[in-house]
PDB file of C-alpha atoms in Angstrom:
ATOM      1  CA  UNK A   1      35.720  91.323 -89.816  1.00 93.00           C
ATOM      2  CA  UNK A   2      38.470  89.062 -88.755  1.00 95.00           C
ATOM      3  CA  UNK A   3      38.226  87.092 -85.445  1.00 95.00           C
ATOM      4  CA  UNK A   4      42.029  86.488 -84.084  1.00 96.00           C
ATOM      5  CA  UNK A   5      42.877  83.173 -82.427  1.00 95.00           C
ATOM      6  CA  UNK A   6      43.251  82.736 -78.595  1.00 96.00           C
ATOM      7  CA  UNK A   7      46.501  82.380 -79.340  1.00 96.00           C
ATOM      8  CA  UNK A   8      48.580  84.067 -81.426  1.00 97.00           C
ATOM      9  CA  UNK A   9      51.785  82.664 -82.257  1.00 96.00           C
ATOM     10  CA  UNK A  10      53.907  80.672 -85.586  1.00 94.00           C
ATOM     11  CA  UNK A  11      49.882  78.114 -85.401  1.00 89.00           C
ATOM     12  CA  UNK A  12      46.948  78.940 -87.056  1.00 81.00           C
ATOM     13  CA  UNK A  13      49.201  81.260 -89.688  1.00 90.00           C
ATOM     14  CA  UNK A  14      46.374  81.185 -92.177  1.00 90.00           C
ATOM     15  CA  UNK A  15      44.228  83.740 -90.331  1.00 91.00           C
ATOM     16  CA  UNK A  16      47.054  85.940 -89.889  1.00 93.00           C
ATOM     17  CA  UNK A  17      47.733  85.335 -93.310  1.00 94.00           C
ATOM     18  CA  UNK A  18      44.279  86.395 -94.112  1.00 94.00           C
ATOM     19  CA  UNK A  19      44.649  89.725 -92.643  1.00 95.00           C
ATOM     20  CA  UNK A  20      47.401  90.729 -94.998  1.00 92.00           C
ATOM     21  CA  UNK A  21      45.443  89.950 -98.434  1.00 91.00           C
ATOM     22  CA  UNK A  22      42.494  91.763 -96.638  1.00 93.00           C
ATOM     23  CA  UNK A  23      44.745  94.731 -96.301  1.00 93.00           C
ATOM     24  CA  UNK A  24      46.003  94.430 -99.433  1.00 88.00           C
ATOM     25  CA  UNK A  25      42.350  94.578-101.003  1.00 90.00           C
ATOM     26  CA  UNK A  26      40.662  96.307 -98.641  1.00 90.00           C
ATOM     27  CA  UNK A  27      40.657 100.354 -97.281  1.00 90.00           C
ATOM     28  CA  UNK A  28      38.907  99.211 -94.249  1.00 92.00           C
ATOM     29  CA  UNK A  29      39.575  96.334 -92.148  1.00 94.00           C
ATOM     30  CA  UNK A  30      37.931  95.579 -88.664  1.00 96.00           C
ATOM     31  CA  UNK A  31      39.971  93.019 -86.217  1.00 97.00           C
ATOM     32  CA  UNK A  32      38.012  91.096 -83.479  1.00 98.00           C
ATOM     33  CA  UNK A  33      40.449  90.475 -80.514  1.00 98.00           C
ATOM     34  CA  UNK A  34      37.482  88.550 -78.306  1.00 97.00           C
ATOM     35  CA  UNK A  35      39.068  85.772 -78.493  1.00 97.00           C
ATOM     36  CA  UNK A  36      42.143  86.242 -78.017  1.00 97.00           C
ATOM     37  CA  UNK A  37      43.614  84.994 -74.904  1.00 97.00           C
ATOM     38  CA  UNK A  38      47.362  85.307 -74.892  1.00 96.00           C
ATOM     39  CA  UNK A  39      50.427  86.449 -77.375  1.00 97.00           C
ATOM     40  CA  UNK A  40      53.479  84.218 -77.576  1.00 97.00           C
ATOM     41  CA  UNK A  41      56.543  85.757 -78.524  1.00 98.00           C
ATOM     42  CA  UNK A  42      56.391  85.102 -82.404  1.00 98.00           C
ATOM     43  CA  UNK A  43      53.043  87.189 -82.064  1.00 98.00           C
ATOM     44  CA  UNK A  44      54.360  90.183 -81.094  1.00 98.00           C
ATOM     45  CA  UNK A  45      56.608  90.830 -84.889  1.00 97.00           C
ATOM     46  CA  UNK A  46      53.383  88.997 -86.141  1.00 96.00           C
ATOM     47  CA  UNK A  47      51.721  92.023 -84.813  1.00 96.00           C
ATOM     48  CA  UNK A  48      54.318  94.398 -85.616  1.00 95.00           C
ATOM     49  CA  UNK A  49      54.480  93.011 -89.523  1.00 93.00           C
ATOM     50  CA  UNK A  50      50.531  93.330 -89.711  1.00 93.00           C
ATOM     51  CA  UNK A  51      51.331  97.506 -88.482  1.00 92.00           C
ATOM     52  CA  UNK A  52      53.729  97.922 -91.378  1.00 89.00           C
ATOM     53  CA  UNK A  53      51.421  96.706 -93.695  1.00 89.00           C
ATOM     54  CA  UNK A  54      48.353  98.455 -92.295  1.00 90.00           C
ATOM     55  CA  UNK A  55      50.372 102.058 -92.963  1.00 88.00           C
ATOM     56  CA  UNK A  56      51.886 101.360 -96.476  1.00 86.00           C
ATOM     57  CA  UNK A  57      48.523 100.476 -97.604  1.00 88.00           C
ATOM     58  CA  UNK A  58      46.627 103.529 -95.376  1.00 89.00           C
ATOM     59  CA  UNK A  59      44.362 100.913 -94.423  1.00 91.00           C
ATOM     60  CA  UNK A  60      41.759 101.887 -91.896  1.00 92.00           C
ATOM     61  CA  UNK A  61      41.874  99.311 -89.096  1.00 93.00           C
ATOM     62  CA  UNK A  62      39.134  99.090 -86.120  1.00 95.00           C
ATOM     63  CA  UNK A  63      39.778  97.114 -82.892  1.00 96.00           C
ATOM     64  CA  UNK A  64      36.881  95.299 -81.372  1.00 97.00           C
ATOM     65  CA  UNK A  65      37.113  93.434 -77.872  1.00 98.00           C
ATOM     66  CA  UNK A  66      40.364  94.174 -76.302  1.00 97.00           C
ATOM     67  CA  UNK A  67      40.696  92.831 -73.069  1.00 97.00           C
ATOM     68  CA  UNK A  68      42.541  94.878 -70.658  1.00 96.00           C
ATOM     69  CA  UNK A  69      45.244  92.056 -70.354  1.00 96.00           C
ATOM     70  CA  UNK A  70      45.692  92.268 -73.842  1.00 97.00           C
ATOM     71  CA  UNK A  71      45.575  96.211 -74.083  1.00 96.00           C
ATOM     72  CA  UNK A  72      48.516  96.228 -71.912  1.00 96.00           C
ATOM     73  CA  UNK A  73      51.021  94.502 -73.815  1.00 96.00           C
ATOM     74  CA  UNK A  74      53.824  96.584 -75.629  1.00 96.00           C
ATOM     75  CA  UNK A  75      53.278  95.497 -79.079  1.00 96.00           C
ATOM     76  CA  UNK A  76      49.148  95.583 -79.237  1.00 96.00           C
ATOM     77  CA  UNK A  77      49.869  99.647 -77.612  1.00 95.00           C
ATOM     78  CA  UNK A  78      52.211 100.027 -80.681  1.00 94.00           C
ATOM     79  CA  UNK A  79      49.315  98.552 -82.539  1.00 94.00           C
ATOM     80  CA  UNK A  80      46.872 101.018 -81.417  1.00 93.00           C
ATOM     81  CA  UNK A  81      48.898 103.764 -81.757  1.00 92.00           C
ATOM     82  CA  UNK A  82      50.292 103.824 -85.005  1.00 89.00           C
ATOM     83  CA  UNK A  83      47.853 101.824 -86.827  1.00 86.00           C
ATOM     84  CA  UNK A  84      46.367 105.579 -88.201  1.00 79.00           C
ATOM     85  CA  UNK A  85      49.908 107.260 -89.060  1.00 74.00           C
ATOM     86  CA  UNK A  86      50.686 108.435 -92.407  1.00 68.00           C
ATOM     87  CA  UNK A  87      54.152 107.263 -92.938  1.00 69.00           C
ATOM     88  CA  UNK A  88      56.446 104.447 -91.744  1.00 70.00           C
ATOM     89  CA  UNK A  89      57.402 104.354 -88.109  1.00 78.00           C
ATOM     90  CA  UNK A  90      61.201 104.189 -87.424  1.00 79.00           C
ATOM     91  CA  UNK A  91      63.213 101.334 -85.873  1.00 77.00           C
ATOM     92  CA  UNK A  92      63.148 102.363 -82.781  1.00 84.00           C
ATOM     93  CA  UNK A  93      59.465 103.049 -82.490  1.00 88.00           C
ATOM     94  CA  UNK A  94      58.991  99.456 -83.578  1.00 90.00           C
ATOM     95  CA  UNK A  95      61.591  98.056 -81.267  1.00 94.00           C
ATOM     96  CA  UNK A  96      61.174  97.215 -77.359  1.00 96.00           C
ATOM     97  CA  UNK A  97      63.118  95.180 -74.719  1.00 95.00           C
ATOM     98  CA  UNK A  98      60.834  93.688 -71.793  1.00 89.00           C
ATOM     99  CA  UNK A  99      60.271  91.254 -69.169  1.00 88.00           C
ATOM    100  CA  UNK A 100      61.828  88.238 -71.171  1.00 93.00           C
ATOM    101  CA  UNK A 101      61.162  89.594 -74.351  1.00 97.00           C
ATOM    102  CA  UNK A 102      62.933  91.242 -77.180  1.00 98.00           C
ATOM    103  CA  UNK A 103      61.636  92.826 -80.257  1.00 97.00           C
ATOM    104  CA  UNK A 104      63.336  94.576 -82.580  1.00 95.00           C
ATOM    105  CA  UNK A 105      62.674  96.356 -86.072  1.00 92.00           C
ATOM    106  CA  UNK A 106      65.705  96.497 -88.630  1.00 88.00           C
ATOM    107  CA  UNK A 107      66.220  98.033 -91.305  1.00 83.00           C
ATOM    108  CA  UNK A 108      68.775  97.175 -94.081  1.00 79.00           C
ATOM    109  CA  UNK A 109      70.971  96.553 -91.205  1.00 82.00           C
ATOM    110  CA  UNK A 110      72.330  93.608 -89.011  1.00 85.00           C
ATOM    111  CA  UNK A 111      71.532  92.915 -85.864  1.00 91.00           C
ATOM    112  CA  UNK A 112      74.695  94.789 -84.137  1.00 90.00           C
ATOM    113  CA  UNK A 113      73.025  95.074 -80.594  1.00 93.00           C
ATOM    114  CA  UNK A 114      71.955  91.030 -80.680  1.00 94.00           C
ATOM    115  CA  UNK A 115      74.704  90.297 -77.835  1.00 94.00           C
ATOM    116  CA  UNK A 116      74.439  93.000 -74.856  1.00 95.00           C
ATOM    117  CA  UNK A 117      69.967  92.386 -75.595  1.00 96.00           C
ATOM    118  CA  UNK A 118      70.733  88.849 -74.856  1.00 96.00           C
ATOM    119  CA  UNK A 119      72.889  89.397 -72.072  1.00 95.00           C
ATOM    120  CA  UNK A 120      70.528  92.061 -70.768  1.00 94.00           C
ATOM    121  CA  UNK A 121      67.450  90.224 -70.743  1.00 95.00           C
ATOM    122  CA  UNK A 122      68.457  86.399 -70.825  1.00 94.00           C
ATOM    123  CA  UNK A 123      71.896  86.549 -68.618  1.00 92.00           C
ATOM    124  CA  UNK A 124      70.188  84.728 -65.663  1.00 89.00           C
ATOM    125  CA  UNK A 125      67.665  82.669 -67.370  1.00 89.00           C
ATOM    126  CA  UNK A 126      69.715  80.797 -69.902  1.00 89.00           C
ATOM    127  CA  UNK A 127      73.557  79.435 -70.037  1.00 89.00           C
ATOM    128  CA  UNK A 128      76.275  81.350 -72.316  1.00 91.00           C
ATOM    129  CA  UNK A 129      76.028  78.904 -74.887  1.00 89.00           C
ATOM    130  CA  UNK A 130      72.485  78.817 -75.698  1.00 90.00           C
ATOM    131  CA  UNK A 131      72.616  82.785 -76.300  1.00 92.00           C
ATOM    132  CA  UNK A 132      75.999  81.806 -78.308  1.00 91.00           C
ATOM    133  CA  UNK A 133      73.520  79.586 -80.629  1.00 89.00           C
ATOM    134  CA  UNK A 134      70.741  82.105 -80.782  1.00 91.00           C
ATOM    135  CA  UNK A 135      72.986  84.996 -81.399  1.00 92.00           C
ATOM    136  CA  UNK A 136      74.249  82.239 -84.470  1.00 89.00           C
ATOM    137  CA  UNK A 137      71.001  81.611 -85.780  1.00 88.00           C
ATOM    138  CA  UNK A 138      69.419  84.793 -86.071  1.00 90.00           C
ATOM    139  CA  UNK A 139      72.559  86.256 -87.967  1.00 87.00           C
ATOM    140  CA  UNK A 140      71.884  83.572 -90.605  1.00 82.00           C
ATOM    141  CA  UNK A 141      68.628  84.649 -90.482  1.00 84.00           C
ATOM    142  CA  UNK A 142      69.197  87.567 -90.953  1.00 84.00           C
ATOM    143  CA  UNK A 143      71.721  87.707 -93.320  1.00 80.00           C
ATOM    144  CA  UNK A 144      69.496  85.755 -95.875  1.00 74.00           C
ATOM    145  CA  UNK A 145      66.706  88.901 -95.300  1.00 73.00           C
ATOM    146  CA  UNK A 146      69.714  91.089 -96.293  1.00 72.00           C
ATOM    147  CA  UNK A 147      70.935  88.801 -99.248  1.00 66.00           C
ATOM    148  CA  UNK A 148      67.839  88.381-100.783  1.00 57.00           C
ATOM    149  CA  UNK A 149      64.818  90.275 -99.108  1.00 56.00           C
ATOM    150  CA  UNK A 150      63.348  92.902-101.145  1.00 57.00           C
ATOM    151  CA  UNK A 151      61.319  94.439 -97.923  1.00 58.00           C
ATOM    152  CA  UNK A 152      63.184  97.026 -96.441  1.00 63.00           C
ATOM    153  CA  UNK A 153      62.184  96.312 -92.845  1.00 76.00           C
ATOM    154  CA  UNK A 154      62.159  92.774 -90.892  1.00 88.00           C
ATOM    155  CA  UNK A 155      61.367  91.742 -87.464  1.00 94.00           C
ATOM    156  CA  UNK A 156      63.195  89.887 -85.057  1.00 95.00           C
ATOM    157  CA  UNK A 157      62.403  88.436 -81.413  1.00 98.00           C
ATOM    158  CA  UNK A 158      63.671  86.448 -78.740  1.00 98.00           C
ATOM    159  CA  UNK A 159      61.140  85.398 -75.794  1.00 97.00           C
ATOM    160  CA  UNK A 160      60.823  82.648 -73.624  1.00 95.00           C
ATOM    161  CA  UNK A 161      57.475  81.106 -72.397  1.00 94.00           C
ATOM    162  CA  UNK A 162      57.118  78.401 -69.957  1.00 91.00           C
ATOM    163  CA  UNK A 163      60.521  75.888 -70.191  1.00 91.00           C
ATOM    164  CA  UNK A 164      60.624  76.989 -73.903  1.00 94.00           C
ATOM    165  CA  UNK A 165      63.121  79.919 -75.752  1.00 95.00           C
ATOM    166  CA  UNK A 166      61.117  81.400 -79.028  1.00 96.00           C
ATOM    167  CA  UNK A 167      63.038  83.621 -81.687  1.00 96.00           C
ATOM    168  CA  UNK A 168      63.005  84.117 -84.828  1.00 95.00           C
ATOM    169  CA  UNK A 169      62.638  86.408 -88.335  1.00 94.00           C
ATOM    170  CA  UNK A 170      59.607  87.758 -89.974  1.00 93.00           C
ATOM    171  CA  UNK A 171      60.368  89.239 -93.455  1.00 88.00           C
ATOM    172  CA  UNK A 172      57.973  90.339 -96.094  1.00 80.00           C
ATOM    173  CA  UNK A 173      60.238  90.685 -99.191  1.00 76.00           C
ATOM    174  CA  UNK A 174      61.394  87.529-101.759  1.00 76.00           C
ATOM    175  CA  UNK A 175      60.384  84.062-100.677  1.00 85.00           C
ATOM    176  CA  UNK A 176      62.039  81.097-100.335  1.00 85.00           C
ATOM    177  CA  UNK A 177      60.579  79.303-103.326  1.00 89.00           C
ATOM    178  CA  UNK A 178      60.796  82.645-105.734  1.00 86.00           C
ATOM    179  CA  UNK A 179      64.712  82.329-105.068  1.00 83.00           C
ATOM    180  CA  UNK A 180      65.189  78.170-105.264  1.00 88.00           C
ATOM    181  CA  UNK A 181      63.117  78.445-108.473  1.00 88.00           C
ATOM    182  CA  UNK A 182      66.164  80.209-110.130  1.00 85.00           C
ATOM    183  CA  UNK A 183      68.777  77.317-109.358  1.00 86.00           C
ATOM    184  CA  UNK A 184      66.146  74.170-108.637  1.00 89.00           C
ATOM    185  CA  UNK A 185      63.274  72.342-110.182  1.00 91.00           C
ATOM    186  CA  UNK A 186      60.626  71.379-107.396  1.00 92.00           C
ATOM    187  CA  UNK A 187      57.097  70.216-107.890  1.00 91.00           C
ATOM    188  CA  UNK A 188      55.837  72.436-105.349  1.00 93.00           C
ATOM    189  CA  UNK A 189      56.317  75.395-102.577  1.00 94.00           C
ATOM    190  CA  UNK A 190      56.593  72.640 -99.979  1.00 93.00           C
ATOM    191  CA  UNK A 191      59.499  70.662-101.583  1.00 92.00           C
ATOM    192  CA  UNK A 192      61.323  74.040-102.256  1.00 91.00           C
ATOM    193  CA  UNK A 193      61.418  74.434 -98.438  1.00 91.00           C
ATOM    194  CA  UNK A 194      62.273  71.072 -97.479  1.00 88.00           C
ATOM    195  CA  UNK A 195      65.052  71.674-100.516  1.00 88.00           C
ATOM    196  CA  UNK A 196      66.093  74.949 -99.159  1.00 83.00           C
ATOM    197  CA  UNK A 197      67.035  72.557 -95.658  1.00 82.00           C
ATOM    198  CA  UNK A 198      70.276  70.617 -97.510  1.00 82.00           C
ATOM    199  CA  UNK A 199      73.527  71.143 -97.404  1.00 76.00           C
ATOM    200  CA  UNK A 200      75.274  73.377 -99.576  1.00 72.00           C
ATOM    201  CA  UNK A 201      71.426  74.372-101.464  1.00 75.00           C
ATOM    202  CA  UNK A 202      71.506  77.898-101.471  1.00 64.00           C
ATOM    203  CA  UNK A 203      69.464  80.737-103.069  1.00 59.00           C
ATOM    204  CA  UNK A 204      72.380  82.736-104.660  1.00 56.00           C
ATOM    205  CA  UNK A 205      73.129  82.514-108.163  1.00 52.00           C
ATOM    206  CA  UNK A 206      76.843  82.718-107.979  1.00 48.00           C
ATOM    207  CA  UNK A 207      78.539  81.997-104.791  1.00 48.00           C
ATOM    208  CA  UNK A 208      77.966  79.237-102.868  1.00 50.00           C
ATOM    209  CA  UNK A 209      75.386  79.109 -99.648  1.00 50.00           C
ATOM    210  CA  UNK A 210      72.969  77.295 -97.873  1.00 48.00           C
ATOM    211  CA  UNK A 211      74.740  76.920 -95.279  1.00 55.00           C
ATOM    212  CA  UNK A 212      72.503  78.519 -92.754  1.00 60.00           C
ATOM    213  CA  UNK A 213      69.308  76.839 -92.774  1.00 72.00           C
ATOM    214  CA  UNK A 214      71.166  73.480 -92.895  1.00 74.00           C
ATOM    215  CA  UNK A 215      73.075  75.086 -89.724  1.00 76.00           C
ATOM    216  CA  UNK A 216      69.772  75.947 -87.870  1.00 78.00           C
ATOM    217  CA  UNK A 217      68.437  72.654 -88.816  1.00 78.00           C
ATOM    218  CA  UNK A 218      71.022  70.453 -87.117  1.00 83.00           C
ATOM    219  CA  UNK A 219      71.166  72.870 -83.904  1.00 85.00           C
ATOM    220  CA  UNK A 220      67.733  72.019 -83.526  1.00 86.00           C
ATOM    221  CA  UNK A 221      67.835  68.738 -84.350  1.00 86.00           C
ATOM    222  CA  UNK A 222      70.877  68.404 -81.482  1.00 87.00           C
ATOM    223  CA  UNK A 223      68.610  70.457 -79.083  1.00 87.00           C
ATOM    224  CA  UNK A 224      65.345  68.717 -79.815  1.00 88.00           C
ATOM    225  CA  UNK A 225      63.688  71.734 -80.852  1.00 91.00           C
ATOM    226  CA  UNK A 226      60.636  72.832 -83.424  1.00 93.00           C
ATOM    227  CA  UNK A 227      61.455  75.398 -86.549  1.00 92.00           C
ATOM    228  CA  UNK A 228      58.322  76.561 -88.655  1.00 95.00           C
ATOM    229  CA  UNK A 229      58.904  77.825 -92.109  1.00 92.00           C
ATOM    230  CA  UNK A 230      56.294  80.029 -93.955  1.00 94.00           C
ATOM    231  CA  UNK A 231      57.110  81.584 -97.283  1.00 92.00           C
ATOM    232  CA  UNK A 232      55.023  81.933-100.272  1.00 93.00           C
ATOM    233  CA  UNK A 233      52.920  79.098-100.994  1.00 94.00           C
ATOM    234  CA  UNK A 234      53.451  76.611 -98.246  1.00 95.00           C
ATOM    235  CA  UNK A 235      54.534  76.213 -94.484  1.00 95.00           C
ATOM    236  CA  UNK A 236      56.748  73.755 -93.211  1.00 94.00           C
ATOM    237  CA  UNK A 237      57.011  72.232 -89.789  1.00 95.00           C
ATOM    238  CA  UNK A 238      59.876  70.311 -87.834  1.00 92.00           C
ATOM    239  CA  UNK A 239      59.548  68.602 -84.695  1.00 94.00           C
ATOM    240  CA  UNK A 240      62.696  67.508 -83.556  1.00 90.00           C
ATOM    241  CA  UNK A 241      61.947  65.601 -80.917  1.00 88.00           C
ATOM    242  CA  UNK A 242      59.126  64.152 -82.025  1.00 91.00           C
ATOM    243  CA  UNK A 243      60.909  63.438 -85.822  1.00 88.00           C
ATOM    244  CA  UNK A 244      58.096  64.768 -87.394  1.00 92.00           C
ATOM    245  CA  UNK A 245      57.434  66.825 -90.609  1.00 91.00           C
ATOM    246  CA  UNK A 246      54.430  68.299 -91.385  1.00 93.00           C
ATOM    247  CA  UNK A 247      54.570  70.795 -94.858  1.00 91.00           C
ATOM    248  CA  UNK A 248      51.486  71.841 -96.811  1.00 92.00           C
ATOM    249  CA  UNK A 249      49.845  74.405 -98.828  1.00 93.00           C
ATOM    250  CA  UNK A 250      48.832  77.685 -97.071  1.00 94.00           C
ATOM    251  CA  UNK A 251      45.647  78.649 -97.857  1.00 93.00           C
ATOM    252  CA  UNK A 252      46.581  82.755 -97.889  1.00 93.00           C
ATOM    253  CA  UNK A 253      50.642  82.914 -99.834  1.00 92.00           C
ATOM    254  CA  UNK A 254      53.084  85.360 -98.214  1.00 92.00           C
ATOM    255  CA  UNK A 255      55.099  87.273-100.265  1.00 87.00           C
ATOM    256  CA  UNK A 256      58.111  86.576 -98.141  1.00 87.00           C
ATOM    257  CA  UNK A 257      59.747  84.497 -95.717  1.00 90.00           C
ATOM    258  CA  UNK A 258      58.639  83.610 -91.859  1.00 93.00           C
ATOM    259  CA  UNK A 259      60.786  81.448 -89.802  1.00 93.00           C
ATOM    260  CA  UNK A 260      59.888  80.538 -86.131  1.00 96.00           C
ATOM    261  CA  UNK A 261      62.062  78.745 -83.721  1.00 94.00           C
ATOM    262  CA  UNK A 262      61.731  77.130 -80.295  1.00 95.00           C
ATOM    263  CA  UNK A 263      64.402  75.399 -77.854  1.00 92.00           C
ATOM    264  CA  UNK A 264      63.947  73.762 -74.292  1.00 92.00           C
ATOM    265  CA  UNK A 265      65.731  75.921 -72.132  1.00 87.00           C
ATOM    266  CA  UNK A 266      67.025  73.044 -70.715  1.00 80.00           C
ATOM    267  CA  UNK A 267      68.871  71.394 -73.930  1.00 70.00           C
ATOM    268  CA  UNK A 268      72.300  70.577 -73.959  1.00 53.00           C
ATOM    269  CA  UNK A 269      73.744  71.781 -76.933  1.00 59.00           C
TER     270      UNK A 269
END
């Protein structure tokens, strides 16, 4: 059994973690939700990823403790729903707009929709330009799952909570380091994400890149943001505000690439 946090968001990524090698090894796998207390906006594709898994691998998955709070939300119902179907759910089944709160499931596709969602959901809440950056960001995003993911489908969200815009990318395909580790020489996971961060350091072989994550990283750095990285072997975490790194070795790897991203809705970018 696997007790979930009170909170589950881009923290504590080692007992999410956790339940993907269990449902990798396991047939049966029993989730405890008694603790949890809320789901930021990451945690919905968080939830969503752990759903793909759960039917590829047929795993049998039991839910213990769900509060009625919790049993409400979109993406634990999707959860519950699917969790026993034999075969993959399509995009749209994985895919919601709510209050403040976009999720969507691609598939080897881009994000074509990104720009009415935003305007639907966001137009009153925050200016032109910040969708204009978010809109910019998550193309990157998800233009590196296309260039170089292996997983057929990703997850991407946009959701604010409290003064704070979350979005990002969850991918389960070719990480980060797997890719550098063609062109670069790193000592570890950690320094292959903090590599992956320069200018010009890209993970194709031929052409030129990495300009995207350099991109993202000095948006956030101008709007005094946070960015969490997760792929393979190691996490990495910015605090712009704060300037403050943290990086380190993940307990439970991911065989692909997580990146998280929050902005004060009140930056001036």
């Amino acid at each position: 059994m696997i007790k979930l946090p009170q909170t589950i968001s881009d923290a504590r990524v080692d007992t999410i973690l956790n339940i993907f090698n269990q449902i990798q090894r396991s047939k049966e796998l029993v989730l405890d939700f008694g603790r949890v207390q809320s789901i930021l906006p990451a945690g919905h594709v968080i939830l969503l990823s752990i759903l793909d898994k759960v039917i590829e691998h047929q795993t049998q998955v039991d839910f213990l403790n769900l509060s009625s709070k919790i049993k409400k939300l979109k993406s634990v119902q999707l959860l519950l729903e699917h969790s026993s179907q034999q075969g993959f759910c399509s995009v749209d089944q994985l895919s919601f707009i709510g209050e403040g709160l976009i999720v969507k499931s691609l598939q080897n596709s881009i994000y074509i929709s990104i720009e009415e969602d935003l305007i639907q959901c966001f137009e009153s809440k925050i200016s032109e330009k910040q969708r204009w950056y978010i809109q910019f960001i998550l193309n990157e995003l998800i233009q590196n799952a296309l260039d170089h993911s292996t997983s057929e489908r990703y997850f991407v969200y946009i959701g604010e909570w409290k003064r704070e815009i979350h979005f990002g990318i969850t991918d389960l395909g070719v990480s980060i380091p797997a890719k550098l580790e063609q062109k670069y020489n790193c000592e570890s996971d950690e320094q292959y994400l903090l590599k992956s961060l320069e200018y010009k350091v890209g993970t194709r072989r031929v052409r030129d890149g990495g300009l995207g994550l350099f991109h993202l990283f000095s948006i956030l750095k101008e709007a005094e943001g946070r960015m969490v990285m997760i792929s393979r072997d190691a996490q990495l975490r910015k605090y712009f505000k704060q300037r403050k790194t943290e990086h380190g070795k993940l307990k439970n790897s991911l065989r692909g690439t997580w990146c998280f991203v929050r902005m004060p809705k009140e930056s001036v970018l």
